[in-house]
Coordinates of C-alpha atoms in Angstrom, one line a residue:
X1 CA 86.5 119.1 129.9
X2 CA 84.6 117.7 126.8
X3 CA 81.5 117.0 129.1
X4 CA 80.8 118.6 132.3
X5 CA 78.5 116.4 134.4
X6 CA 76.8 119.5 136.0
X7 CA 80.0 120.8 137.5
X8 CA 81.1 124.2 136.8
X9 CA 84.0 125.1 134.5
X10 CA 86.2 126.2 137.4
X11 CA 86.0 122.8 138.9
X12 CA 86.6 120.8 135.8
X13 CA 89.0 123.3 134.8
X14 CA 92.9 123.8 135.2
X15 CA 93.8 127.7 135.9
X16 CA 97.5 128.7 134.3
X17 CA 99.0 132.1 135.9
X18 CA 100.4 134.4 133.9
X19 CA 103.4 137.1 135.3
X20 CA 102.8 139.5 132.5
X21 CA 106.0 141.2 132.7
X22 CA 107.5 137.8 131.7
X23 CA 105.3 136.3 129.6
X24 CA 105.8 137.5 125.8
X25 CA 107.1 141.2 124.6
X26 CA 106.2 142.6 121.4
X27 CA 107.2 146.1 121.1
X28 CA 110.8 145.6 122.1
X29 CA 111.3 147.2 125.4
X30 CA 112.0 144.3 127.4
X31 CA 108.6 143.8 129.3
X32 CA 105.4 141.3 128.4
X33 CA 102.8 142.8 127.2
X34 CA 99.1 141.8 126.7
X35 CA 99.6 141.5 122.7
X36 CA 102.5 139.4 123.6
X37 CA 100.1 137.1 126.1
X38 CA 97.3 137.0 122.9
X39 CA 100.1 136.0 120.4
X40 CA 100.5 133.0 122.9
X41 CA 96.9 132.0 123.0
X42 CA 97.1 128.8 120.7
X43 CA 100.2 127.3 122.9
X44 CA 97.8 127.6 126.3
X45 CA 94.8 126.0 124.4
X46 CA 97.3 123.3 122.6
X47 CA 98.7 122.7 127.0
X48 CA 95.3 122.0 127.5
X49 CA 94.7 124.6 130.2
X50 CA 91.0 126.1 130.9
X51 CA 91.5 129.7 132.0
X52 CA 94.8 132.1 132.1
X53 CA 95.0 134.6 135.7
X54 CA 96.6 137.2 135.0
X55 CA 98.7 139.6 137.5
X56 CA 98.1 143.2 137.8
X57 CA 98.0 144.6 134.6
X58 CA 97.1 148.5 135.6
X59 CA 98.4 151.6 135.5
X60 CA 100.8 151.6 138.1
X61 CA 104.4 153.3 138.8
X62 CA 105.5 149.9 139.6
X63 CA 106.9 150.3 142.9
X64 CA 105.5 146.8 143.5
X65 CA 105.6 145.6 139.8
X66 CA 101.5 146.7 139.6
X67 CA 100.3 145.8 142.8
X68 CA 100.4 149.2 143.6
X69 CA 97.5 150.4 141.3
X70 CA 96.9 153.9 140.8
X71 CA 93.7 153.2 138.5
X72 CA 91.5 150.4 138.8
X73 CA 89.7 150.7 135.8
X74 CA 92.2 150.6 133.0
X75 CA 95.5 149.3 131.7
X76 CA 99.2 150.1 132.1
X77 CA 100.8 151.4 129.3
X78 CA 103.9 149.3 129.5
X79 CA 101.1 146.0 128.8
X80 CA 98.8 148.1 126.0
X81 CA 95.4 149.7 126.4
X82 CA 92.1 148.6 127.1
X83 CA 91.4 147.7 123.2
X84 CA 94.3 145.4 123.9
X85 CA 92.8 144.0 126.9
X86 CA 89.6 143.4 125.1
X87 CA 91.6 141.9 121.9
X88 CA 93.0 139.5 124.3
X89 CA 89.6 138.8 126.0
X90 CA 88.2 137.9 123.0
X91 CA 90.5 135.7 121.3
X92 CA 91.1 133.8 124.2
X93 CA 87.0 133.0 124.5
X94 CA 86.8 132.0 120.8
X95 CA 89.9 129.5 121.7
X96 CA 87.7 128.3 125.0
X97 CA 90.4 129.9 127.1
X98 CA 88.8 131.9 130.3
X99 CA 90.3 134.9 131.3
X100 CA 90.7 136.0 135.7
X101 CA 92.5 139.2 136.2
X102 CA 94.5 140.2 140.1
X103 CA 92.1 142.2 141.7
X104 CA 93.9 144.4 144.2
X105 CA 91.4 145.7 147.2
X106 CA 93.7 145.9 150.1
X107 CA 96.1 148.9 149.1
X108 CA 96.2 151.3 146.2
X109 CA 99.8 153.1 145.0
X110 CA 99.9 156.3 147.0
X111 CA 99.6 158.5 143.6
X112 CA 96.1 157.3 143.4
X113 CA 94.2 160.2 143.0
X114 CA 92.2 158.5 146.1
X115 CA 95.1 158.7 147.9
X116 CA 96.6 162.0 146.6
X117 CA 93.0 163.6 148.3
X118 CA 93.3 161.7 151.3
X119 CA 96.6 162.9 152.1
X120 CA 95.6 166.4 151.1
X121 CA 94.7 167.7 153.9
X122 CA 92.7 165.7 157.5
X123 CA 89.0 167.5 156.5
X124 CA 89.3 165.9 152.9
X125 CA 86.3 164.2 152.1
X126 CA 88.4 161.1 151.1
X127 CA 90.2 160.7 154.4
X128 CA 88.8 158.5 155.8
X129 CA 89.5 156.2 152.8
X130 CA 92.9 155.4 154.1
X131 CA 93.8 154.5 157.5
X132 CA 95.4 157.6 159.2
X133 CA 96.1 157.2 163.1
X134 CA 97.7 160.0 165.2
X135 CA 101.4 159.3 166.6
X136 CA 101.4 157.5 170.2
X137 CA 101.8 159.4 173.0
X138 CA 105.8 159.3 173.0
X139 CA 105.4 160.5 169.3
X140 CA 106.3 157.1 167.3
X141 CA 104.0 154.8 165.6
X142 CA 100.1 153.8 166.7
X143 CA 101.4 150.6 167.4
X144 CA 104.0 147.6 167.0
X145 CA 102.8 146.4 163.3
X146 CA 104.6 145.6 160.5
X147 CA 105.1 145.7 156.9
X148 CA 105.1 142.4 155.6
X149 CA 108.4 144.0 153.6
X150 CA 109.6 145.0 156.9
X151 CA 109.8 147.9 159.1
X152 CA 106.9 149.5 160.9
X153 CA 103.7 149.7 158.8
X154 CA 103.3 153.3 159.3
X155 CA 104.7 156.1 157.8
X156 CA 104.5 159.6 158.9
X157 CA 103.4 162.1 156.9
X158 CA 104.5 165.9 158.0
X159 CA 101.9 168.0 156.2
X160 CA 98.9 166.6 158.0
X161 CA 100.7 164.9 161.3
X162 CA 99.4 161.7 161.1
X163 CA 100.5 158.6 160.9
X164 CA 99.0 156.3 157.4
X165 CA 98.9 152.5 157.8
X166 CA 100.8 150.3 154.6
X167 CA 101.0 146.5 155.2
X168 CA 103.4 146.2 152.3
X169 CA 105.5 149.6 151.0
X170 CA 104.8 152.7 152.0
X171 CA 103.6 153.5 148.3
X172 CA 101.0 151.3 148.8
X173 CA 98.5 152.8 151.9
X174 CA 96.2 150.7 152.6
X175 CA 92.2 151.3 152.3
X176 CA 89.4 151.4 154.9
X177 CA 87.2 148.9 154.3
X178 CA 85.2 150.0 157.1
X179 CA 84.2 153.0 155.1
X180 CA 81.2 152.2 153.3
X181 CA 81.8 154.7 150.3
X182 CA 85.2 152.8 150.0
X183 CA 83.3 148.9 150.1
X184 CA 80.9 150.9 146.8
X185 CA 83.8 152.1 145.1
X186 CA 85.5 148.7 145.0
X187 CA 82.4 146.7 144.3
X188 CA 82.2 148.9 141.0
X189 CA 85.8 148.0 140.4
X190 CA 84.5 144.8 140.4
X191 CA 81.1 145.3 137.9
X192 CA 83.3 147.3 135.5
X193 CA 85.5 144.2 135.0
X194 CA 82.4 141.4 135.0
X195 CA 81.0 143.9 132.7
X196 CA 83.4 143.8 130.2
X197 CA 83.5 140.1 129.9
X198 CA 86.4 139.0 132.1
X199 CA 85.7 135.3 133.8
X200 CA 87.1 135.9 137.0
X201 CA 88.6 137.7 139.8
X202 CA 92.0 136.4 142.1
X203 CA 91.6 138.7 145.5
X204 CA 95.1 140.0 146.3
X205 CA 95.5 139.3 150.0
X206 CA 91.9 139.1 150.9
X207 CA 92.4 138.1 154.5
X208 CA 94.5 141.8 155.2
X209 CA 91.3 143.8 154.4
X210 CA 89.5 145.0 157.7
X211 CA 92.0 145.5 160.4
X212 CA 91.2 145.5 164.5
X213 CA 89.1 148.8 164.7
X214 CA 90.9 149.7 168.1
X215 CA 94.6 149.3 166.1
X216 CA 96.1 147.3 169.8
X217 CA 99.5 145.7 169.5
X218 CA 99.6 142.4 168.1
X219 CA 101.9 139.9 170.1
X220 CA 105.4 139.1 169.3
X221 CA 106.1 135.7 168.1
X222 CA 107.8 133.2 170.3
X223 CA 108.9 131.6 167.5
X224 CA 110.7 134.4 165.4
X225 CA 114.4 133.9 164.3
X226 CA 116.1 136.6 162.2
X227 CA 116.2 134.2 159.0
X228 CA 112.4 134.4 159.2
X229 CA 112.5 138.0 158.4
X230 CA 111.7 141.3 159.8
X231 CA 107.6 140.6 158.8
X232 CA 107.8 137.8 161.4
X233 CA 108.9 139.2 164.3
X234 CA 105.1 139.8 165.7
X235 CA 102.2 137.6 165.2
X236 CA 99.3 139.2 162.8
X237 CA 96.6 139.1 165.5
X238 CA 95.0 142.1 165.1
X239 CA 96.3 143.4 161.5
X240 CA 94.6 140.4 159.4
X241 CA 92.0 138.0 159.1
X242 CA 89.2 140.0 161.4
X243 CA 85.9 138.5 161.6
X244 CA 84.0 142.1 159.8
X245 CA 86.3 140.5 156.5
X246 CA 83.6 137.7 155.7
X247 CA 80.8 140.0 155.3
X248 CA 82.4 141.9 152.6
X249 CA 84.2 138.6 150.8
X250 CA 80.2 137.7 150.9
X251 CA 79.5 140.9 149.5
X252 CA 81.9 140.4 146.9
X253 CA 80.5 136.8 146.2
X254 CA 76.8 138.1 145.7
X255 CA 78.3 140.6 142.9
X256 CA 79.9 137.9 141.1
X257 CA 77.3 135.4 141.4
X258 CA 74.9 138.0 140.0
X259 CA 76.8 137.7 136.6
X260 CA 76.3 133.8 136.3
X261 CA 73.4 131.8 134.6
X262 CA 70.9 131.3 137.5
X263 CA 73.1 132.3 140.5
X264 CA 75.6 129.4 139.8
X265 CA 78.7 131.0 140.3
X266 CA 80.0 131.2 136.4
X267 CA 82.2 134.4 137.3
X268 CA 84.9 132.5 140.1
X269 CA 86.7 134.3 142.7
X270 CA 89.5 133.3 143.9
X271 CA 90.8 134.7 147.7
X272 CA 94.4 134.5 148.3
X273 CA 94.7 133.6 151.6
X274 CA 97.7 132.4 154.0
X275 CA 96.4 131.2 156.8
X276 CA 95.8 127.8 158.8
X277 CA 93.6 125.7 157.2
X278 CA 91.3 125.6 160.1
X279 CA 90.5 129.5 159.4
X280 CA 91.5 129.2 155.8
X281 CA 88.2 127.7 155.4
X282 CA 86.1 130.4 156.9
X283 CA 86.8 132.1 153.7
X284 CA 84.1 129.6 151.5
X285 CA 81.5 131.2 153.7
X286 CA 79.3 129.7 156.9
X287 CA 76.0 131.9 157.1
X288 CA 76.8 133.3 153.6
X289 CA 79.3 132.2 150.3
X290 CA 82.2 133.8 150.3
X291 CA 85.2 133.1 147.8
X292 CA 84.7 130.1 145.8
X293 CA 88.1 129.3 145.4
X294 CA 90.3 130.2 148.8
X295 CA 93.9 129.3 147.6
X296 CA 95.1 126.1 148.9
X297 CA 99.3 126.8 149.5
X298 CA 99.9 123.9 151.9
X299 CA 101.7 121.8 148.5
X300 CA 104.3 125.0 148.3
X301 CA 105.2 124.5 152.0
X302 CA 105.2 120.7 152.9
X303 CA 107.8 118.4 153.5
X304 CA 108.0 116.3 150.8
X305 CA 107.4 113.2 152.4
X306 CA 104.8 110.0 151.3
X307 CA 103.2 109.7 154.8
X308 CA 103.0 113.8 155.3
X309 CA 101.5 114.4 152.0
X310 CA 98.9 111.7 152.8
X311 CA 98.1 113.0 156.2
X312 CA 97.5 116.6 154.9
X313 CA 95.5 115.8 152.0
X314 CA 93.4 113.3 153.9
X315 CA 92.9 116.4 156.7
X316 CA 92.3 118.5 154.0
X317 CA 89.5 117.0 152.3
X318 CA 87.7 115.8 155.4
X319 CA 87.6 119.6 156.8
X320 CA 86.2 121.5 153.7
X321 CA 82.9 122.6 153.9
X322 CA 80.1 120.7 152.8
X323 CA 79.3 121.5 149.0
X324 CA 83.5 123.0 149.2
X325 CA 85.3 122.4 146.2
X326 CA 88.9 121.8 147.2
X327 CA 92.1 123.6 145.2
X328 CA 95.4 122.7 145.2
X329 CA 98.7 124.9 144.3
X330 CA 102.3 124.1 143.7
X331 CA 103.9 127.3 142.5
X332 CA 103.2 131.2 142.5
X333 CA 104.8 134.7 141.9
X334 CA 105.8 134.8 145.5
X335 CA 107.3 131.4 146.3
X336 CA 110.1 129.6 144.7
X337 CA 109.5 127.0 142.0
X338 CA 108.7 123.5 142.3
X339 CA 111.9 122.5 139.9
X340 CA 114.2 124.6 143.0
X341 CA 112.4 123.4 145.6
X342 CA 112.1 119.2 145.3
X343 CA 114.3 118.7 141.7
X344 CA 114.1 117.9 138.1
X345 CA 114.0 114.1 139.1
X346 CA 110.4 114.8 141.5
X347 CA 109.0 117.8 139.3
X348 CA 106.9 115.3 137.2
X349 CA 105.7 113.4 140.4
X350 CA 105.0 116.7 141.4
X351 CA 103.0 117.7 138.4
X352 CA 101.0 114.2 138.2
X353 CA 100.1 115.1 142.0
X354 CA 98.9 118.5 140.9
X355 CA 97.3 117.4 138.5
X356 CA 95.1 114.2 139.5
X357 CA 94.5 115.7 142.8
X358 CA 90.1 116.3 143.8
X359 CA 90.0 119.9 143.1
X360 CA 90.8 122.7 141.1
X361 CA 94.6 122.7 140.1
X362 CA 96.3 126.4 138.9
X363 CA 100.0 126.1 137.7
X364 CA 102.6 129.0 137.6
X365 CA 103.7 129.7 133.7
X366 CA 106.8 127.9 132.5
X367 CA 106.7 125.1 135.5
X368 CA 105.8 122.8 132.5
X369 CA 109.3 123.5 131.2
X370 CA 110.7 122.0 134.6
X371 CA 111.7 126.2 135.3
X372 CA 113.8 126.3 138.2
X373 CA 114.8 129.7 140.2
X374 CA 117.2 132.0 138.6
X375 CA 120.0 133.5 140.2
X376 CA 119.8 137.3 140.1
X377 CA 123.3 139.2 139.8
X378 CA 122.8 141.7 143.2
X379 CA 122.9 144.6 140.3
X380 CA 120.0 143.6 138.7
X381 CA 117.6 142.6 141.8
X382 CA 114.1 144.9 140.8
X383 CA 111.9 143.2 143.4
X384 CA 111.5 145.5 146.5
X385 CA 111.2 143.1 148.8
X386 CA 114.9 141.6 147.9
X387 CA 116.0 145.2 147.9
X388 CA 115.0 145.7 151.1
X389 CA 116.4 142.4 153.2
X390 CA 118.8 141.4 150.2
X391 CA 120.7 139.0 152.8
X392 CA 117.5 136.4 153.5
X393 CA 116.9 135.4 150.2
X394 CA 113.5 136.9 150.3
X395 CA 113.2 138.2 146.8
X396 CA 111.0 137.2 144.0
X397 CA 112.8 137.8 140.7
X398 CA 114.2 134.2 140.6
X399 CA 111.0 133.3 140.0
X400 CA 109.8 135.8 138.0
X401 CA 112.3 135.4 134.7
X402 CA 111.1 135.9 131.4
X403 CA 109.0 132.6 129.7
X404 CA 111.6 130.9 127.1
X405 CA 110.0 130.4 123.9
X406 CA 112.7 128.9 121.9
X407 CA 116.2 129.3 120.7
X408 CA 116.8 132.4 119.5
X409 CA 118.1 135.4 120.8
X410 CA 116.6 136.2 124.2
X411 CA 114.8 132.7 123.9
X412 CA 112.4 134.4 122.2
X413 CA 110.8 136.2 124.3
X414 CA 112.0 139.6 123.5
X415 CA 114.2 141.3 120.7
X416 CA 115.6 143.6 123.4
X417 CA 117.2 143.3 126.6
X418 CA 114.7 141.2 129.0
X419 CA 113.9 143.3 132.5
X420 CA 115.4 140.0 134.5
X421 CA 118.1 137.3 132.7
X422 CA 117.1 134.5 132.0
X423 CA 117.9 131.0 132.8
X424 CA 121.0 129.6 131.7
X425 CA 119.5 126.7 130.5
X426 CA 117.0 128.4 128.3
X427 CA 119.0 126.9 124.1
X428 CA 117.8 123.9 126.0
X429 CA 115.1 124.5 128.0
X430 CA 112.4 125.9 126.0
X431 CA 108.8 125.5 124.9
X432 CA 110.1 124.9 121.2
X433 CA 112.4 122.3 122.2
X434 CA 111.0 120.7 124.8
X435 CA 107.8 120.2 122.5
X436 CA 109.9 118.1 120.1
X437 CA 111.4 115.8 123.1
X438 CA 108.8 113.0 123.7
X439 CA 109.8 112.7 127.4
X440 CA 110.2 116.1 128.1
X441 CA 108.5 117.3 131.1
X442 CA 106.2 119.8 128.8
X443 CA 105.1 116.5 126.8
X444 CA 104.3 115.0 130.0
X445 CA 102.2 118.4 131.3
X446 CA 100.2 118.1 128.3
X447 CA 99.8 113.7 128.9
X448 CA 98.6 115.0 131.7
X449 CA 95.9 117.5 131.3
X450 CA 94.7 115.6 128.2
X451 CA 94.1 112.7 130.8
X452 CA 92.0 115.0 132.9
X453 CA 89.8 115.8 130.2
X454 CA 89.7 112.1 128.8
X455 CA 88.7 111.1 131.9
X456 CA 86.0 112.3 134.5
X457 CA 87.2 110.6 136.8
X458 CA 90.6 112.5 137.4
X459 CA 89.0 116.0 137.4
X460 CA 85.8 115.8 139.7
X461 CA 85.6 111.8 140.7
X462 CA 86.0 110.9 144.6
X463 CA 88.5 110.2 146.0
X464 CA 90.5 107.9 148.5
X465 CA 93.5 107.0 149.9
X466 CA 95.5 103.9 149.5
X467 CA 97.5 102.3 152.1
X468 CA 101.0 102.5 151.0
X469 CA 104.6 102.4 152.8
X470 CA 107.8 103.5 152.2
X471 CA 108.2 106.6 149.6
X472 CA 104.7 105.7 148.3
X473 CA 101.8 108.0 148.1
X474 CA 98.7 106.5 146.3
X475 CA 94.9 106.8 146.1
X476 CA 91.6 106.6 143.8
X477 CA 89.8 108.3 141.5
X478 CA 86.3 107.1 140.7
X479 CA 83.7 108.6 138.6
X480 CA 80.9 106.3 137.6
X481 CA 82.0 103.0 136.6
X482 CA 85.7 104.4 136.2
X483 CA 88.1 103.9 139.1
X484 CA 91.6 105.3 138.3
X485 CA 95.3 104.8 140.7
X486 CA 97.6 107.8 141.1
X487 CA 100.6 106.2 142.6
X488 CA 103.8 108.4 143.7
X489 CA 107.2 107.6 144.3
X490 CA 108.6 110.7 146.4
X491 CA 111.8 108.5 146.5
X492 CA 115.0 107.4 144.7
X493 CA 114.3 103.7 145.2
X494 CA 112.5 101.5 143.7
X495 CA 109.6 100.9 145.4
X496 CA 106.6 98.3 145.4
X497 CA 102.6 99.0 146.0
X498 CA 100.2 96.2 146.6
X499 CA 97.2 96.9 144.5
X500 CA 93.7 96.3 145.3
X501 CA 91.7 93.3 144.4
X502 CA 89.6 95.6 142.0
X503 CA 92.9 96.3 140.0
X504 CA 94.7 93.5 140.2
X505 CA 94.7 92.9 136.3
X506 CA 95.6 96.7 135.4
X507 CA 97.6 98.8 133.0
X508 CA 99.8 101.9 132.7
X509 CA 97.4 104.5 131.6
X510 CA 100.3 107.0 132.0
X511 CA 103.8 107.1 133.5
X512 CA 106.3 110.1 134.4
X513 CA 109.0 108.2 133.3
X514 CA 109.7 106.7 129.4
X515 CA 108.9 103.7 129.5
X516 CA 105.8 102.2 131.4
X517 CA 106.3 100.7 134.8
X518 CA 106.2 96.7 135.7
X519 CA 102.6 95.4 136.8
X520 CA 102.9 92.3 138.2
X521 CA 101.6 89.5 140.7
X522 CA 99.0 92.3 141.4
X523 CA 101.6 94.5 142.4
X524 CA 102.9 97.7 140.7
X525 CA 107.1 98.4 140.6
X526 CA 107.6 102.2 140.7
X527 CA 111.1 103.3 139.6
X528 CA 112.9 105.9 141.4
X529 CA 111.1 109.4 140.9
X530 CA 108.3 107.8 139.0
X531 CA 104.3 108.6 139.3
X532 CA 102.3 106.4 137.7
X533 CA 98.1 106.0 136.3
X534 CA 96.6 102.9 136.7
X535 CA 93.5 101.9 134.8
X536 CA 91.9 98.3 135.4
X537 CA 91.8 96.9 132.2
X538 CA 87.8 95.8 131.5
X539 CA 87.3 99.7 131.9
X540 CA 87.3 102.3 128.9
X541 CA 91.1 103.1 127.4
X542 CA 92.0 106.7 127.2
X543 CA 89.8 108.7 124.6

């Protein structure tokens, strides 16, 4: 954002997540690597993006493809070494490029040497780091929880006959946050990162860190059906999201506000967080600041209807906190991508939606290419969680396929064999060739994020609903003097929106489609599958 009207540069900013493992290779063994994401740079600053997230990058044995860290305080060989990591860091500041690396508090792989002591023996000073319960009385598990990978949460461990709690694989025991020499350790975690420059901190399942100290049953779920998944079967009462959580998401926010100019919050943290959005927004803090950021997945999840999107963003923005700087995301790791979910026809509605939204926007790498979910031949499935429930569809490689850079072999992205295939489409669907194709959904990605920095209005103006019918979504940006229309078609019709008297002599500022749509008799004709800007014409043109 060329000027930021005393906002910070996480709310004028637009956050681009990188998957490491799929980004760029450069020493030929199949797997990004952080030279590979650095040889990138220039392509995220010519997007237009503000900051790159980057997932787990330490040393891990990859039983959860690094979120099962077995050092917190350097880099996994398979991505480089820290000199690599600081390399990076530094080219992408001179560029103007932030950087926010996956912080990863809830679990730790269980060959962390933590971990390794913890299980060593039940009077080892780090015991009480992990949560070890004895067996019920009939000898099986504490209690009903489970793994969000499925299966019980617990697994037994002979040597010291106890039970240890995992919320996701049993590699990956989770840590007591109750124990205060565990809260110190992290919060160093934390300072040796902020200390060596890095913007930023995404909190890997924040609401998951302090469970119910007396470990009760949580309730099964009315609602469960067997396509939901084994995770689902009981309600997450007692495992996740307990009120002791907010003191230390406070804590956290105190360390990185400590590392901005003033107090004002420079370093951002970012809590990934799936709950309700009535509790969701506990997580910005009541008697004390908590995350700045906590993710916003409601896009991922909602129908994709004119009059649903409007009630939920409408409920949205009249529930956030006061001084709450709203977030919006479309696509993640996890969850399947916006081109598989709603279409190549609605993926540029989707990305002007993103995109002119109030708030801070983060997109998932390659969804600018119109990337849609890969199918993974069974024998090459790596994702645990698709290994484990392989009939429900619950794995994450499809979206996790390597970035396709252009047309050569591998697309570019690797000179040997990639770790997942890639898409077929990828002598087509690349960022080389999609950068020469004027109405490519790439050209319109960067259309759009030059817009937000052109104008004010679409990155931190108010905003308002418009009253629209049919397939329709529409409302205003305003900034100043500047009052912009963001108008939707979520249909295949051709649709119509009565414009108000403030714009009725307007212009196309930007269209998703190739040619501009038809203003007329103060009314604007969206084609099928087309999102439009409107701009009233005595106001500034596009800079």
């Amino acid at each position: 954002m060329a000027a930021s009207f005393g906002f910070l540069w996480w709310q004028t900013g637009v956050i681009y997540q990188i998957y490491p493992r799929s980004f760029q290779d450069t020493n030929a063994d199949g797997v990004g690597d952080l030279k590979g994401i650095e040889s990138r740079l220039d392509y995220l600053a010519s997007l237009g993006v503000d900051a790159i997230w980057i997932s787990p990058i330490y040393p891990s044995p990859m039983a959860d493809f690094g979120y099962d860290v077995a050092d917190y305080c350097d880099i996994d060989a398979r991505f480089g070494g820290l000199a690599d990591f600081d390399s990076l860091l530094a080219q992408a500041h001179a560029r103007g490029l932030r950087l926010l690396l996956d912080f990863v508090p809830n679990h730790t792989s269980d060959r962390h040497p933590w971990f390794v002591e913890s299980r060593a023996s039940r009077n080892n000073p780090k015991r009480d780091w992990y949560i070890w319960r004895d067996p019920a009385p009939d000898g099986w598990p504490p209690n009903n929880w489970i793994s969000d990978f499925g299966g019980p949460a617990w697994e037994w461990d002979e040597a010291t006959r106890q039970y240890y709690y995992h919320a996701f694989l049993k590699q990956q025991p989770d840590l007591n946050w109750r124990n205060p020499a565990v809260r110190a350790a992290m919060y160093d975690v934390m300072r040796f990162w902020f200390d060596r420059g890095v913007d930023g901190l995404r909190i890997d399942v924040l609401w998951h860190l302090v469970k119910a100290a007396d470990f009760p049953d949580n309730p099964p779920n009315p609602a469960w059906q067997p396509a939901l998944g084994d995770m689902h079967r009981v309600l997450q009462l007692h495992s996740t999201d307990q009120p002791e959580v907010h003191a230390i998401a406070a804590d956290m926010r105190a360390i990185a506000d400590s590392y901005g100019s003033g107090g004002r919050g420079d370093r951002v943290l970012i809590g990934e967080i799936y709950l309700p959005v009535d509790r969701l927004l506990h997580y910005y803090g009541r008697e004390r600041a908590e995350v700045h950021l906590p993710f916003n997945f409601q896009l991922i999840d909602a129908p994709w209807q004119a009059r649903a999107l409007a009630t939920l963003i409408a409920d949205y923005e009249a529930a956030l906190p006061p001084d709450a700087w709203p977030n919006w995301v479309l696509g993640n790791h996890d969850r399947p991508r916006v081109a598989a979910r709603l279409g190549q026809a609605q993926a540029g509605v989707a990305a002007m939606l993103l995109l002119t939204l109030r708030g801070t926007p983060t997109l998932y790498y390659a969804d600018e290419l119109g990337l849609s979910d890969v199918a993974i031949p069974p024998a090459q499935v790596q994702d645990p969680r698709g290994l484990r429930e392989p009939t429900l569809a619950l794995g994450r490689d499809p979206v996790r396929t390597p970035m396709p850079w252009d047309g050569s072999e591998n697309a570019g992205f690797t000179a040997a064999r990639p770790w997942l295939p890639l898409h077929a489409d990828w002598p087509v669907r690349n960022v080389a060739r999609m950068a020469q194709e004027p109405h490519s959904i790439l050209a319109l990605y960067r259309r759009l994020l030059a817009a937000r920095r052109a104008h004010p209005a679409l990155a931190i103006g108010d905003f308002a609903l418009l009253d629209a019918e049919g397939d329709i979504l529409a409302y205003q940006r305003r900034f100043g003097a500047e009052r912009l229309i963001v108008a939707l078609n979520l249909g295949g019709n051709l649709q119509r929106l009565e414009l108000p008297d403030w714009a009725s002599d307007c212009r196309v500022l930007l269209s998703t489609l190739a040619h501009a749509a038809l203003v007329e008799d103060r009314a604007v004709l969206l084609r099928a599958d087309e999102g439009v800007i409107l701009m009233a014409n005595n106001q500034n043109s596009e800079g």
